[in-house]
Amino acid sequence: MADSNVTSLFRSTAAHSPSMAALARESDGTGPVDFCIPCNPYFPTPAMFDDMAARLREIITYYPSSADTITAELCNLLQLPPSCVAMGNGSTELITWIDHLMVRESLAIPVPTFGRWTDQPMETGKRVDMFPLQESNGFVLDLTQYAEFIRKRNTKVAVICNPNNPDGGFLHKQALVQFMDAMADLDLIVIDESFLEFADAEVEPSVVQEAMLRPNVVVLRSLGKNFGLHGIRFGYLVANPALAGRIRSMLPKWNLNAFAEHVVFILKEHGAEYAQSLQQVRRDRLDMASHLSALPGLTVYPSQGNFLFVRLPVGAEGTVVRDRMLTEHRILVRECGNKIGSSSRFLRLVVRPQTDVRRLVTGLEQVLYGTRRGAAVPELGTGTNYSSGTAAVDRLVGATNGAGMQNLAAQALGTGTSGIGMPMPAAAQMQPQPVPMQVPQPQQPQPQPQFQPMVAAAQVQQMPMTGMTGMTDQQSNGVGMPMQAVAQMPQQMAQVPQQMPQQMPQQQQPYGAPAPAPAPMPPQGPTPTGVPARNGLTAAQVRGATSPNGMQNLAPAPATGWPNAQSWPNAAGMGQAG
């Protein structure tokens, strides 16, 4: 696989990695070892694949049953009332309809997270209030601070991913129930449980039962990730009958394909194998975290998903590591520089069997430290930036919190080929020291902590959360730029090369230090539905403007909610189906 082909593939998919099909077409027809796409490597079983292969002609020749028929079978398996369930052609279809039908003007979401929760509402003109998860605190979500953040901005919809993607952060059920109680007056609360089947920190962590009883809660669940069948595209949501029915009424009668129907109808015969596959993923997660933590300078964050979020050693550029792992070792990893709130110093690595993990570790050793083949990833020179795909968006979060920023594209273009990556603070230029996690005091610089691999779930919940320390309401109250700024854009764009050197030092403050307050902005009303947020950029424009090279070059507990080894408990935990 040629280096140039690899580069072009990733440039053409600014928000995501290229598909396995695209990668296979650029090689000998077979894809690389996949540490990128988070699905179950142990399910379906070989026998299930054989069954689908034998019935391929029948499956693809005829129309599937209606979505109502397939949903009824899934609900029979899960012991859920069909009136409370809507099945979609992948969870992203359901996210799209949730946005169109239930998000009036604003949505809050912790970042980094799954990109469709930020991109989809921005694309339809909603204000997205992004709550930054702090690297200095291991990306732990503090629900109390998140609730305060929502109140300050008068946000109408709140989203929580549990576990969160890409870091695998987990919240216990009782904490989520308390959050739902506190936010009962919101238009909507969405709990995205797409990866919850892989968690083992709690026996029954799902809030599906709560969703069916509450007027403003929707739980989103995946099937493709759990079953290792991303290509089929199927998922479902659970809510009270009114909310679920509202979504169902908008979906096409045949929005689910025949492969999805076939899998749903044979699941009852394979409950034990599915439960065993989840247990094996959990064991592999522990083993993989242990091996990765042994690599010098690599930080592995605690995870309850089927993936691990890792920070590369100082000096390692994620895009370089990604490309070399693919071209030299035929291993695909997820570099997270284009995830809002992350940077190219982070990778998300999917949990895979031990044989593949040994190959991954060997490849990382060679790329990061220069053993056997090729030179080590070079140390960054003084003043060199990590090429973050979201550094400008991080500034957008600080200044207008997702409401749009005029002049953003011009700022990106004015930085040359190094992009607008955020310079690493002085504290981040050092290897993490073995110091205990502490709550940062206001106005005090915060040292970068040493994270231990695979912290127990109870310990994770006790970690303090660094909030919006030093951020004024004017920095993060979600309002957009004043309209006068629109008229001044030609002059602002011409001044960008001179402005950037003055702006960049602001990013070099130590972690925890207060950010300088911006000039006051006059308050504005909510963004009307369908109107671009404060004349800001769309999600696609934001990602394009903040790519590394700018716009010019874009080219074991029981299974949760599903079966244990003997049966298929329903997703709400209210009984069992034999």
mmCIF file of N, CA and C in Angstrom, residues 231-355:
data_model
loop_
_atom_site.group_PDB
_atom_site.id
_atom_site.type_symbol
_atom_site.label_atom_id
_atom_site.label_comp_id
_atom_site.label_asym_id
_atom_site.label_seq_id
_atom_site.Cartn_x
_atom_site.Cartn_y
_atom_site.Cartn_z
ATOM 1 N N GLY A 231 -21.702 -3.583 8.877
ATOM 2 C CA GLY A 231 -22.183 -3.418 7.515
ATOM 3 C C GLY A 231 -23.677 -3.605 7.360
ATOM 4 N N ILE A 232 -24.330 -4.266 8.301
ATOM 5 C CA ILE A 232 -25.774 -4.477 8.193
ATOM 6 C C ILE A 232 -26.528 -3.187 8.493
ATOM 7 N N ARG A 233 -26.042 -2.351 9.380
ATOM 8 C CA ARG A 233 -26.661 -1.081 9.730
ATOM 9 C C ARG A 233 -28.006 -1.284 10.416
ATOM 10 N N PHE A 234 -27.979 -1.564 11.698
ATOM 11 C CA PHE A 234 -29.213 -1.616 12.461
ATOM 12 C C PHE A 234 -28.941 -1.255 13.912
ATOM 13 N N GLY A 235 -29.907 -0.564 14.493
ATOM 14 C CA GLY A 235 -29.856 -0.144 15.883
ATOM 15 C C GLY A 235 -31.266 0.192 16.322
ATOM 16 N N TYR A 236 -31.424 0.568 17.583
ATOM 17 C CA TYR A 236 -32.775 0.874 18.058
ATOM 18 C C TYR A 236 -32.717 1.892 19.179
ATOM 19 N N LEU A 237 -33.850 2.539 19.424
ATOM 20 C CA LEU A 237 -33.986 3.434 20.566
ATOM 21 C C LEU A 237 -35.161 2.977 21.403
ATOM 22 N N VAL A 238 -35.112 3.352 22.683
ATOM 23 C CA VAL A 238 -36.179 3.033 23.625
ATOM 24 C C VAL A 238 -36.603 4.329 24.305
ATOM 25 N N ALA A 239 -37.913 4.552 24.355
ATOM 26 C CA ALA A 239 -38.450 5.757 24.980
ATOM 27 C C ALA A 239 -39.901 5.489 25.359
ATOM 28 N N ASN A 240 -40.568 6.466 25.959
ATOM 29 C CA ASN A 240 -41.989 6.289 26.223
ATOM 30 C C ASN A 240 -42.736 6.194 24.890
ATOM 31 N N PRO A 241 -43.931 5.615 24.874
ATOM 32 C CA PRO A 241 -44.615 5.375 23.595
ATOM 33 C C PRO A 241 -44.793 6.617 22.727
ATOM 34 N N ALA A 242 -44.994 7.778 23.339
ATOM 35 C CA ALA A 242 -45.197 8.984 22.535
ATOM 36 C C ALA A 242 -43.922 9.362 21.778
ATOM 37 N N LEU A 243 -42.773 9.359 22.475
ATOM 38 C CA LEU A 243 -41.520 9.720 21.810
ATOM 39 C C LEU A 243 -41.114 8.671 20.791
ATOM 40 N N ALA A 244 -41.185 7.394 21.168
ATOM 41 C CA ALA A 244 -40.806 6.337 20.234
ATOM 42 C C ALA A 244 -41.723 6.332 19.023
ATOM 43 N N GLY A 245 -43.009 6.549 19.245
ATOM 44 C CA GLY A 245 -43.944 6.580 18.129
ATOM 45 C C GLY A 245 -43.705 7.744 17.193
ATOM 46 N N ARG A 246 -43.251 8.842 17.748
ATOM 47 C CA ARG A 246 -42.963 10.009 16.895
ATOM 48 C C ARG A 246 -41.836 9.706 15.925
ATOM 49 N N ILE A 247 -40.801 9.021 16.408
ATOM 50 C CA ILE A 247 -39.705 8.626 15.526
ATOM 51 C C ILE A 247 -40.180 7.567 14.528
ATOM 52 N N ARG A 248 -40.896 6.557 15.018
ATOM 53 C CA ARG A 248 -41.351 5.476 14.138
ATOM 54 C C ARG A 248 -42.204 5.988 12.993
ATOM 55 N N SER A 249 -43.013 7.005 13.271
ATOM 56 C CA SER A 249 -43.916 7.516 12.240
ATOM 57 C C SER A 249 -43.183 8.165 11.075
ATOM 58 N N MET A 250 -41.933 8.556 11.295
ATOM 59 C CA MET A 250 -41.162 9.214 10.242
ATOM 60 C C MET A 250 -40.292 8.241 9.460
ATOM 61 N N LEU A 251 -40.140 7.024 9.945
ATOM 62 C CA LEU A 251 -39.248 6.078 9.287
ATOM 63 C C LEU A 251 -39.956 5.347 8.155
ATOM 64 N N PRO A 252 -39.245 5.045 7.069
ATOM 65 C CA PRO A 252 -39.859 4.289 5.972
ATOM 66 C C PRO A 252 -40.309 2.901 6.435
ATOM 67 N N LYS A 253 -41.313 2.372 5.760
ATOM 68 C CA LYS A 253 -41.846 1.064 6.132
ATOM 69 C C LYS A 253 -40.791 -0.019 6.001
ATOM 70 N N TRP A 254 -39.900 0.103 5.014
ATOM 71 C CA TRP A 254 -38.849 -0.885 4.803
ATOM 72 C C TRP A 254 -37.470 -0.250 5.022
ATOM 73 N N ASN A 255 -37.295 0.395 6.158
ATOM 74 C CA ASN A 255 -35.995 1.027 6.407
ATOM 75 C C ASN A 255 -34.945 0.022 6.888
ATOM 76 N N LEU A 256 -35.364 -1.215 7.198
ATOM 77 C CA LEU A 256 -34.428 -2.253 7.623
ATOM 78 C C LEU A 256 -34.271 -3.281 6.510
ATOM 79 N N ASN A 257 -33.030 -3.701 6.283
ATOM 80 C CA ASN A 257 -32.771 -4.603 5.158
ATOM 81 C C ASN A 257 -32.940 -6.061 5.568
ATOM 82 N N ALA A 258 -32.878 -6.945 4.560
ATOM 83 C CA ALA A 258 -33.135 -8.365 4.790
ATOM 84 C C ALA A 258 -32.056 -9.028 5.631
ATOM 85 N N PHE A 259 -30.821 -8.539 5.563
ATOM 86 C CA PHE A 259 -29.775 -9.085 6.427
ATOM 87 C C PHE A 259 -30.103 -8.780 7.894
ATOM 88 N N ALA A 260 -30.542 -7.557 8.170
ATOM 89 C CA ALA A 260 -30.922 -7.205 9.536
ATOM 90 C C ALA A 260 -32.047 -8.109 10.033
ATOM 91 N N GLU A 261 -33.038 -8.351 9.176
ATOM 92 C CA GLU A 261 -34.140 -9.231 9.563
ATOM 93 C C GLU A 261 -33.644 -10.640 9.865
ATOM 94 N N HIS A 262 -32.782 -11.157 9.014
ATOM 95 C CA HIS A 262 -32.286 -12.524 9.202
ATOM 96 C C HIS A 262 -31.544 -12.658 10.535
ATOM 97 N N VAL A 263 -30.683 -11.682 10.844
ATOM 98 C CA VAL A 263 -29.915 -11.743 12.085
ATOM 99 C C VAL A 263 -30.840 -11.650 13.295
ATOM 100 N N VAL A 264 -31.795 -10.726 13.270
ATOM 101 C CA VAL A 264 -32.700 -10.564 14.405
ATOM 102 C C VAL A 264 -33.469 -11.857 14.678
ATOM 103 N N PHE A 265 -33.872 -12.551 13.626
ATOM 104 C CA PHE A 265 -34.684 -13.740 13.812
ATOM 105 C C PHE A 265 -33.881 -14.983 14.216
ATOM 106 N N ILE A 266 -32.554 -14.958 14.062
ATOM 107 C CA ILE A 266 -31.778 -16.125 14.502
ATOM 108 C C ILE A 266 -31.058 -15.879 15.825
ATOM 109 N N LEU A 267 -31.168 -14.674 16.375
ATOM 110 C CA LEU A 267 -30.444 -14.370 17.604
ATOM 111 C C LEU A 267 -30.857 -15.265 18.763
ATOM 112 N N LYS A 268 -32.132 -15.601 18.846
ATOM 113 C CA LYS A 268 -32.610 -16.404 19.983
ATOM 114 C C LYS A 268 -31.933 -17.766 20.053
ATOM 115 N N GLU A 269 -31.358 -18.204 18.938
ATOM 116 C CA GLU A 269 -30.678 -19.493 18.921
ATOM 117 C C GLU A 269 -29.210 -19.391 19.340
ATOM 118 N N HIS A 270 -28.705 -18.160 19.545
ATOM 119 C CA HIS A 270 -27.272 -17.995 19.774
ATOM 120 C C HIS A 270 -26.977 -17.109 20.993
ATOM 121 N N GLY A 271 -27.867 -17.124 21.964
ATOM 122 C CA GLY A 271 -27.672 -16.289 23.140
ATOM 123 C C GLY A 271 -26.422 -16.635 23.922
ATOM 124 N N ALA A 272 -26.151 -17.937 24.109
ATOM 125 C CA ALA A 272 -24.980 -18.345 24.887
ATOM 126 C C ALA A 272 -23.692 -17.913 24.194
ATOM 127 N N GLU A 273 -23.615 -18.088 22.869
ATOM 128 C CA GLU A 273 -22.407 -17.684 22.135
ATOM 129 C C GLU A 273 -22.185 -16.180 22.217
ATOM 130 N N TYR A 274 -23.281 -15.413 22.164
ATOM 131 C CA TYR A 274 -23.156 -13.962 22.256
ATOM 132 C C TYR A 274 -22.622 -13.541 23.623
ATOM 133 N N ALA A 275 -23.167 -14.135 24.679
ATOM 134 C CA ALA A 275 -22.695 -13.815 26.030
ATOM 135 C C ALA A 275 -21.212 -14.147 26.177
ATOM 136 N N GLN A 276 -20.805 -15.277 25.639
ATOM 137 C CA GLN A 276 -19.395 -15.668 25.721
ATOM 138 C C GLN A 276 -18.507 -14.693 24.954
ATOM 139 N N SER A 277 -19.012 -14.184 23.832
ATOM 140 C CA SER A 277 -18.206 -13.229 23.058
ATOM 141 C C SER A 277 -17.962 -11.952 23.841
ATOM 142 N N LEU A 278 -18.976 -11.484 24.580
ATOM 143 C CA LEU A 278 -18.804 -10.268 25.382
ATOM 144 C C LEU A 278 -17.805 -10.497 26.510
ATOM 145 N N GLN A 279 -17.871 -11.664 27.139
ATOM 146 C CA GLN A 279 -16.921 -11.969 28.203
ATOM 147 C C GLN A 279 -15.497 -12.001 27.663
ATOM 148 N N GLN A 280 -15.320 -12.544 26.462
ATOM 149 C CA GLN A 280 -13.981 -12.610 25.889
ATOM 150 C C GLN A 280 -13.452 -11.224 25.558
ATOM 151 N N VAL A 281 -14.310 -10.334 25.057
ATOM 152 C CA VAL A 281 -13.886 -8.961 24.781
ATOM 153 C C VAL A 281 -13.424 -8.284 26.061
ATOM 154 N N ARG A 282 -14.136 -8.500 27.146
ATOM 155 C CA ARG A 282 -13.759 -7.878 28.420
ATOM 156 C C ARG A 282 -12.401 -8.395 28.902
ATOM 157 N N ARG A 283 -12.175 -9.697 28.746
ATOM 158 C CA ARG A 283 -10.864 -10.244 29.129
ATOM 159 C C ARG A 283 -9.763 -9.677 28.229
ATOM 160 N N ASP A 284 -10.053 -9.580 26.943
ATOM 161 C CA ASP A 284 -9.059 -9.038 26.011
ATOM 162 C C ASP A 284 -8.746 -7.576 26.302
ATOM 163 N N ARG A 285 -9.741 -6.840 26.779
ATOM 164 C CA ARG A 285 -9.523 -5.429 27.107
ATOM 165 C C ARG A 285 -8.487 -5.290 28.214
ATOM 166 N N LEU A 286 -8.589 -6.105 29.244
ATOM 167 C CA LEU A 286 -7.609 -6.077 30.327
ATOM 168 C C LEU A 286 -6.220 -6.452 29.831
ATOM 169 N N ASP A 287 -6.148 -7.502 29.041
ATOM 170 C CA ASP A 287 -4.863 -7.964 28.521
ATOM 171 C C ASP A 287 -4.232 -6.916 27.612
ATOM 172 N N MET A 288 -5.031 -6.326 26.736
ATOM 173 C CA MET A 288 -4.521 -5.329 25.799
ATOM 174 C C MET A 288 -4.048 -4.076 26.533
ATOM 175 N N ALA A 289 -4.800 -3.635 27.526
ATOM 176 C CA ALA A 289 -4.393 -2.463 28.299
ATOM 177 C C ALA A 289 -3.073 -2.710 29.010
ATOM 178 N N SER A 290 -2.887 -3.915 29.513
ATOM 179 C CA SER A 290 -1.645 -4.245 30.204
ATOM 180 C C SER A 290 -0.450 -4.179 29.256
ATOM 181 N N HIS A 291 -0.588 -4.745 28.071
ATOM 182 C CA HIS A 291 0.513 -4.723 27.109
ATOM 183 C C HIS A 291 0.828 -3.307 26.632
ATOM 184 N N LEU A 292 -0.209 -2.513 26.368
ATOM 185 C CA LEU A 292 0.033 -1.148 25.893
ATOM 186 C C LEU A 292 0.643 -0.279 26.982
ATOM 187 N N SER A 293 0.248 -0.483 28.224
ATOM 188 C CA SER A 293 0.770 0.328 29.322
ATOM 189 C C SER A 293 2.254 0.109 29.543
ATOM 190 N N ALA A 294 2.780 -1.017 29.057
ATOM 191 C CA ALA A 294 4.203 -1.303 29.215
ATOM 192 C C ALA A 294 5.067 -0.518 28.231
ATOM 193 N N LEU A 295 4.448 0.120 27.229
ATOM 194 C CA LEU A 295 5.216 0.907 26.264
ATOM 195 C C LEU A 295 5.618 2.235 26.889
ATOM 196 N N PRO A 296 6.887 2.610 26.864
ATOM 197 C CA PRO A 296 7.353 3.838 27.522
ATOM 198 C C PRO A 296 6.641 5.082 26.986
ATOM 199 N N GLY A 297 6.129 5.893 27.911
ATOM 200 C CA GLY A 297 5.539 7.169 27.532
ATOM 201 C C GLY A 297 4.120 7.084 27.032
ATOM 202 N N LEU A 298 3.565 5.877 26.892
ATOM 203 C CA LEU A 298 2.205 5.715 26.385
ATOM 204 C C LEU A 298 1.233 5.665 27.564
ATOM 205 N N THR A 299 0.187 6.485 27.524
ATOM 206 C CA THR A 299 -0.822 6.511 28.583
ATOM 207 C C THR A 299 -2.080 5.813 28.094
ATOM 208 N N VAL A 300 -2.591 4.880 28.884
ATOM 209 C CA VAL A 300 -3.815 4.156 28.561
ATOM 210 C C VAL A 300 -4.892 4.583 29.559
ATOM 211 N N TYR A 301 -6.018 5.086 29.061
ATOM 212 C CA TYR A 301 -7.086 5.565 29.935
ATOM 213 C C TYR A 301 -8.060 4.433 30.257
ATOM 214 N N PRO A 302 -8.636 4.450 31.458
ATOM 215 C CA PRO A 302 -9.613 3.406 31.831
ATOM 216 C C PRO A 302 -10.789 3.406 30.864
ATOM 217 N N SER A 303 -11.255 2.236 30.483
ATOM 218 C CA SER A 303 -12.333 2.122 29.499
ATOM 219 C C SER A 303 -13.293 1.010 29.878
ATOM 220 N N GLN A 304 -14.569 1.249 29.591
ATOM 221 C CA GLN A 304 -15.592 0.219 29.712
ATOM 222 C C GLN A 304 -16.182 -0.126 28.342
ATOM 223 N N GLY A 305 -15.589 0.409 27.292
ATOM 224 C CA GLY A 305 -16.016 0.056 25.946
ATOM 225 C C GLY A 305 -15.182 -1.075 25.388
ATOM 226 N N ASN A 306 -15.341 -1.343 24.109
ATOM 227 C CA ASN A 306 -14.512 -2.351 23.454
ATOM 228 C C ASN A 306 -13.372 -1.684 22.691
ATOM 229 N N PHE A 307 -12.838 -0.634 23.285
ATOM 230 C CA PHE A 307 -11.723 0.122 22.718
ATOM 231 C C PHE A 307 -10.975 0.788 23.861
ATOM 232 N N LEU A 308 -9.744 1.204 23.570
ATOM 233 C CA LEU A 308 -8.906 1.900 24.545
ATOM 234 C C LEU A 308 -8.448 3.222 23.940
ATOM 235 N N PHE A 309 -8.499 4.261 24.734
ATOM 236 C CA PHE A 309 -8.035 5.595 24.339
ATOM 237 C C PHE A 309 -6.626 5.765 24.886
ATOM 238 N N VAL A 310 -5.672 6.049 24.024
ATOM 239 C CA VAL A 310 -4.278 6.145 24.460
ATOM 240 C C VAL A 310 -3.679 7.471 24.021
ATOM 241 N N ARG A 311 -2.805 7.990 24.876
ATOM 242 C CA ARG A 311 -2.047 9.197 24.528
ATOM 243 C C ARG A 311 -0.641 8.770 24.153
ATOM 244 N N LEU A 312 -0.189 9.207 22.996
ATOM 245 C CA LEU A 312 1.134 8.837 22.513
ATOM 246 C C LEU A 312 2.218 9.551 23.307
ATOM 247 N N PRO A 313 3.438 9.030 23.305
ATOM 248 C CA PRO A 313 4.537 9.717 23.981
ATOM 249 C C PRO A 313 4.771 11.105 23.403
ATOM 250 N N VAL A 314 5.354 11.972 24.197
ATOM 251 C CA VAL A 314 5.673 13.320 23.733
ATOM 252 C C VAL A 314 6.533 13.238 22.473
ATOM 253 N N GLY A 315 6.164 13.982 21.474
ATOM 254 C CA GLY A 315 6.904 13.985 20.220
ATOM 255 C C GLY A 315 6.295 13.121 19.156
ATOM 256 N N ALA A 316 5.401 12.221 19.520
ATOM 257 C CA ALA A 316 4.786 11.329 18.539
ATOM 258 C C ALA A 316 3.570 12.016 17.930
ATOM 259 N N GLU A 317 3.569 12.145 16.627
ATOM 260 C CA GLU A 317 2.476 12.762 15.876
ATOM 261 C C GLU A 317 1.545 11.648 15.388
ATOM 262 N N GLY A 318 0.270 11.725 15.777
ATOM 263 C CA GLY A 318 -0.659 10.645 15.508
ATOM 264 C C GLY A 318 -0.842 10.325 14.039
ATOM 265 N N THR A 319 -0.867 11.343 13.194
ATOM 266 C CA THR A 319 -1.059 11.075 11.766
ATOM 267 C C THR A 319 0.122 10.318 11.185
ATOM 268 N N VAL A 320 1.335 10.627 11.673
ATOM 269 C CA VAL A 320 2.520 9.897 11.215
ATOM 270 C C VAL A 320 2.471 8.462 11.705
ATOM 271 N N VAL A 321 2.116 8.278 12.968
ATOM 272 C CA VAL A 321 2.015 6.932 13.532
ATOM 273 C C VAL A 321 0.963 6.134 12.771
ATOM 274 N N ARG A 322 -0.179 6.741 12.530
ATOM 275 C CA ARG A 322 -1.257 6.050 11.794
ATOM 276 C C ARG A 322 -0.797 5.601 10.412
ATOM 277 N N ASP A 323 -0.185 6.518 9.654
ATOM 278 C CA ASP A 323 0.223 6.190 8.287
ATOM 279 C C ASP A 323 1.310 5.121 8.264
ATOM 280 N N ARG A 324 2.265 5.208 9.184
ATOM 281 C CA ARG A 324 3.345 4.219 9.200
ATOM 282 C C ARG A 324 2.854 2.856 9.677
ATOM 283 N N MET A 325 1.928 2.844 10.628
ATOM 284 C CA MET A 325 1.375 1.562 11.057
ATOM 285 C C MET A 325 0.650 0.886 9.892
ATOM 286 N N LEU A 326 0.004 1.674 9.056
ATOM 287 C CA LEU A 326 -0.739 1.104 7.943
ATOM 288 C C LEU A 326 0.182 0.665 6.811
ATOM 289 N N THR A 327 1.143 1.515 6.450
ATOM 290 C CA THR A 327 1.997 1.206 5.304
ATOM 291 C C THR A 327 3.081 0.182 5.638
ATOM 292 N N GLU A 328 3.615 0.221 6.857
ATOM 293 C CA GLU A 328 4.718 -0.665 7.214
ATOM 294 C C GLU A 328 4.264 -1.953 7.895
ATOM 295 N N HIS A 329 3.085 -1.902 8.553
ATOM 296 C CA HIS A 329 2.670 -3.068 9.340
ATOM 297 C C HIS A 329 1.264 -3.558 8.989
ATOM 298 N N ARG A 330 0.598 -2.880 8.064
ATOM 299 C CA ARG A 330 -0.772 -3.238 7.658
ATOM 300 C C ARG A 330 -1.707 -3.325 8.859
ATOM 301 N N ILE A 331 -1.625 -2.314 9.705
ATOM 302 C CA ILE A 331 -2.484 -2.207 10.881
ATOM 303 C C ILE A 331 -3.189 -0.846 10.814
ATOM 304 N N LEU A 332 -4.509 -0.857 10.926
ATOM 305 C CA LEU A 332 -5.295 0.376 10.870
ATOM 306 C C LEU A 332 -5.661 0.813 12.281
ATOM 307 N N VAL A 333 -5.260 2.033 12.659
ATOM 308 C CA VAL A 333 -5.608 2.591 13.965
ATOM 309 C C VAL A 333 -6.399 3.873 13.752
ATOM 310 N N ARG A 334 -7.130 4.282 14.781
ATOM 311 C CA ARG A 334 -7.950 5.501 14.702
ATOM 312 C C ARG A 334 -7.207 6.651 15.351
ATOM 313 N N GLU A 335 -6.668 7.539 14.530
ATOM 314 C CA GLU A 335 -6.034 8.767 15.024
ATOM 315 C C GLU A 335 -7.145 9.774 15.293
ATOM 316 N N CYS A 336 -7.094 10.443 16.444
ATOM 317 C CA CYS A 336 -8.241 11.225 16.921
ATOM 318 C C CYS A 336 -8.064 12.733 16.795
ATOM 319 N N GLY A 337 -7.195 13.172 15.881
ATOM 320 C CA GLY A 337 -7.002 14.604 15.713
ATOM 321 C C GLY A 337 -8.198 15.330 15.149
ATOM 322 N N ASN A 338 -9.117 14.625 14.492
ATOM 323 C CA ASN A 338 -10.296 15.305 13.956
ATOM 324 C C ASN A 338 -11.523 15.143 14.843
ATOM 325 N N LYS A 339 -11.327 14.656 16.049
ATOM 326 C CA LYS A 339 -12.422 14.611 17.022
ATOM 327 C C LYS A 339 -12.390 15.880 17.866
ATOM 328 N N ILE A 340 -13.497 16.563 17.905
ATOM 329 C CA ILE A 340 -13.578 17.806 18.671
ATOM 330 C C ILE A 340 -13.237 17.530 20.134
ATOM 331 N N GLY A 341 -12.285 18.286 20.656
ATOM 332 C CA GLY A 341 -11.852 18.106 22.029
ATOM 333 C C GLY A 341 -10.666 17.186 22.184
ATOM 334 N N SER A 342 -10.198 16.609 21.077
ATOM 335 C CA SER A 342 -9.033 15.737 21.113
ATOM 336 C C SER A 342 -7.942 16.363 20.251
ATOM 337 N N SER A 343 -6.874 15.608 20.017
ATOM 338 C CA SER A 343 -5.806 16.073 19.137
ATOM 339 C C SER A 343 -5.114 14.865 18.536
ATOM 340 N N SER A 344 -4.150 15.114 17.663
ATOM 341 C CA SER A 344 -3.462 14.024 16.979
ATOM 342 C C SER A 344 -2.474 13.306 17.885
ATOM 343 N N ARG A 345 -2.427 13.660 19.147
ATOM 344 C CA ARG A 345 -1.579 12.922 20.071
ATOM 345 C C ARG A 345 -2.316 11.707 20.649
ATOM 346 N N PHE A 346 -3.575 11.528 20.266
ATOM 347 C CA PHE A 346 -4.391 10.462 20.824
ATOM 348 C C PHE A 346 -4.801 9.466 19.743
ATOM 349 N N LEU A 347 -4.841 8.187 20.124
ATOM 350 C CA LEU A 347 -5.360 7.121 19.280
ATOM 351 C C LEU A 347 -6.473 6.408 20.030
ATOM 352 N N ARG A 348 -7.454 5.934 19.284
ATOM 353 C CA ARG A 348 -8.426 4.997 19.839
ATOM 354 C C ARG A 348 -8.147 3.636 19.215
ATOM 355 N N LEU A 349 -7.924 2.636 20.052
ATOM 356 C CA LEU A 349 -7.541 1.306 19.599
ATOM 357 C C LEU A 349 -8.603 0.292 20.017
ATOM 358 N N VAL A 350 -9.167 -0.398 19.041
ATOM 359 C CA VAL A 350 -10.228 -1.361 19.312
ATOM 360 C C VAL A 350 -9.646 -2.610 19.957
ATOM 361 N N VAL A 351 -10.388 -3.175 20.903
ATOM 362 C CA VAL A 351 -9.959 -4.402 21.570
ATOM 363 C C VAL A 351 -10.055 -5.564 20.583
ATOM 364 N N ARG A 352 -8.950 -6.285 20.482
ATOM 365 C CA ARG A 352 -8.891 -7.425 19.567
ATOM 366 C C ARG A 352 -8.219 -8.610 20.253
ATOM 367 N N PRO A 353 -8.258 -9.804 19.613
ATOM 368 C CA PRO A 353 -7.630 -10.992 20.220
ATOM 369 C C PRO A 353 -6.139 -10.809 20.461
ATOM 370 N N GLN A 354 -5.586 -11.611 21.348
ATOM 371 C CA GLN A 354 -4.205 -11.444 21.799
ATOM 372 C C GLN A 354 -3.198 -11.543 20.658
ATOM 373 N N THR A 355 -3.451 -12.397 19.687
ATOM 374 C CA THR A 355 -2.514 -12.507 18.560
ATOM 375 C C THR A 355 -2.385 -11.181 17.825
#
